[in-house]
Amino acid sequence: MPPTLYLRGTQDPFVRPDLARALWRAAPAPKAARWYASGHALPGAAGDDVQAWLARHVGTAAPPALPGRAADY
């Protein structure tokens, strides 16, 4: 089975924490989790994490590393 990447906002008002934990426990290994201090809408860093995960596990191109602060773009 291919690995699973689980993303969650820890302040999500729509997905109760107990249900999020149950989903995580039910997912078969191998699995990885990225939890963000956000609501249901995940921060931009989640997209970078997904792209990097796909590059490692699926073989897609990794995102370019941009210098400086994201706010500068």
PDB file of C-alpha atoms in Angstrom:
ATOM      1  CA  MET A   1       0.000   0.000   0.000  1.00  0.00           C
ATOM      2  CA  PRO A   2       1.357   3.483  -0.825  1.00  0.00           C
ATOM      3  CA  PRO A   3       2.095   5.829   2.069  1.00  0.00           C
ATOM      4  CA  THR A   4      -0.568   8.255   3.240  1.00  0.00           C
ATOM      5  CA  LEU A   5       0.002  11.922   4.079  1.00  0.00           C
ATOM      6  CA  TYR A   6      -2.457  13.334   6.593  1.00  0.00           C
ATOM      7  CA  LEU A   7      -2.843  17.131   6.883  1.00  0.00           C
ATOM      8  CA  ARG A   8      -4.837  18.832   9.616  1.00  0.00           C
ATOM      9  CA  GLY A   9      -5.415  22.273  11.054  1.00  0.00           C
ATOM     10  CA  THR A  10      -5.350  21.949  14.845  1.00  0.00           C
ATOM     11  CA  GLN A  11      -7.924  24.750  15.177  1.00  0.00           C
ATOM     12  CA  ASP A  12     -10.322  23.358  12.558  1.00  0.00           C
ATOM     13  CA  PRO A  13     -13.898  24.222  13.633  1.00  0.00           C
ATOM     14  CA  PHE A  14     -15.410  21.611  11.282  1.00  0.00           C
ATOM     15  CA  VAL A  15     -13.447  18.452  12.167  1.00  0.00           C
ATOM     16  CA  ARG A  16     -13.576  17.520  15.839  1.00  0.00           C
ATOM     17  CA  PRO A  17     -10.187  16.541  17.316  1.00  0.00           C
ATOM     18  CA  ASP A  18     -11.438  13.106  18.432  1.00  0.00           C
ATOM     19  CA  LEU A  19     -12.609  12.331  14.891  1.00  0.00           C
ATOM     20  CA  ALA A  20      -9.328  13.557  13.395  1.00  0.00           C
ATOM     21  CA  ARG A  21      -7.398  11.288  15.782  1.00  0.00           C
ATOM     22  CA  ALA A  22      -9.664   8.331  14.949  1.00  0.00           C
ATOM     23  CA  LEU A  23      -9.069   8.863  11.240  1.00  0.00           C
ATOM     24  CA  TRP A  24      -5.319   8.996  11.837  1.00  0.00           C
ATOM     25  CA  ARG A  25      -5.395   5.779  13.886  1.00  0.00           C
ATOM     26  CA  ALA A  26      -7.491   4.012  11.227  1.00  0.00           C
ATOM     27  CA  ALA A  27      -5.092   4.850   8.400  1.00  0.00           C
ATOM     28  CA  PRO A  28      -2.771   1.953   7.610  1.00  0.00           C
ATOM     29  CA  ALA A  29       0.995   2.308   7.785  1.00  0.00           C
ATOM     30  CA  PRO A  30       3.078   3.707   6.274  1.00  0.00           C
ATOM     31  CA  LYS A  31       1.713   7.139   7.036  1.00  0.00           C
ATOM     32  CA  ALA A  32       2.910  10.624   7.882  1.00  0.00           C
ATOM     33  CA  ALA A  33       1.145  13.574   9.473  1.00  0.00           C
ATOM     34  CA  ARG A  34       1.577  17.318   9.208  1.00  0.00           C
ATOM     35  CA  TRP A  35      -0.448  19.334  11.687  1.00  0.00           C
ATOM     36  CA  TYR A  36      -0.677  23.097  11.335  1.00  0.00           C
ATOM     37  CA  ALA A  37      -1.729  25.793  13.794  1.00  0.00           C
ATOM     38  CA  SER A  38      -4.599  26.812  11.529  1.00  0.00           C
ATOM     39  CA  GLY A  39      -8.273  26.329  10.933  1.00  0.00           C
ATOM     40  CA  HIS A  40      -9.901  24.300   8.164  1.00  0.00           C
ATOM     41  CA  ALA A  41      -8.054  26.338   5.515  1.00  0.00           C
ATOM     42  CA  LEU A  42      -4.461  25.178   5.746  1.00  0.00           C
ATOM     43  CA  PRO A  43      -1.552  27.625   5.427  1.00  0.00           C
ATOM     44  CA  GLY A  44       0.552  27.938   2.287  1.00  0.00           C
ATOM     45  CA  ALA A  45       3.257  25.820   3.905  1.00  0.00           C
ATOM     46  CA  ALA A  46       0.914  22.829   3.591  1.00  0.00           C
ATOM     47  CA  GLY A  47       1.147  23.044  -0.196  1.00  0.00           C
ATOM     48  CA  ASP A  48       4.936  23.051   0.010  1.00  0.00           C
ATOM     49  CA  ASP A  49       4.829  20.042   2.340  1.00  0.00           C
ATOM     50  CA  VAL A  50       2.541  18.153  -0.062  1.00  0.00           C
ATOM     51  CA  GLN A  51       4.781  18.891  -3.036  1.00  0.00           C
ATOM     52  CA  ALA A  52       7.881  17.765  -1.134  1.00  0.00           C
ATOM     53  CA  TRP A  53       6.096  14.592   0.038  1.00  0.00           C
ATOM     54  CA  LEU A  54       4.985  13.807  -3.514  1.00  0.00           C
ATOM     55  CA  ALA A  55       8.537  14.349  -4.760  1.00  0.00           C
ATOM     56  CA  ARG A  56       9.835  11.826  -2.210  1.00  0.00           C
ATOM     57  CA  HIS A  57       7.127   9.183  -2.576  1.00  0.00           C
ATOM     58  CA  VAL A  58       5.797   9.558  -6.117  1.00  0.00           C
ATOM     59  CA  GLY A  59       8.743  11.058  -7.952  1.00  0.00           C
ATOM     60  CA  THR A  60       7.272  14.395  -8.971  1.00  0.00           C
ATOM     61  CA  ALA A  61       9.479  17.475  -9.123  1.00  0.00           C
ATOM     62  CA  ALA A  62      10.144  19.132  -5.781  1.00  0.00           C
ATOM     63  CA  PRO A  63       9.083  22.771  -5.417  1.00  0.00           C
ATOM     64  CA  PRO A  64      11.772  25.371  -6.026  1.00  0.00           C
ATOM     65  CA  ALA A  65      13.428  26.831  -2.967  1.00  0.00           C
ATOM     66  CA  LEU A  66      12.810  30.557  -2.973  1.00  0.00           C
ATOM     67  CA  PRO A  67      15.123  32.836  -0.996  1.00  0.00           C
ATOM     68  CA  GLY A  68      13.852  35.364   1.491  1.00  0.00           C
ATOM     69  CA  ARG A  69      10.518  35.802   3.213  1.00  0.00           C
ATOM     70  CA  ALA A  70       7.274  34.649   1.595  1.00  0.00           C
ATOM     71  CA  ALA A  71       5.825  38.107   2.230  1.00  0.00           C
ATOM     72  CA  ASP A  72       8.417  39.544  -0.176  1.00  0.00           C
ATOM     73  CA  TYR A  73       6.753  37.727  -3.060  1.00  0.00           C
TER      74      TYR A  73
END
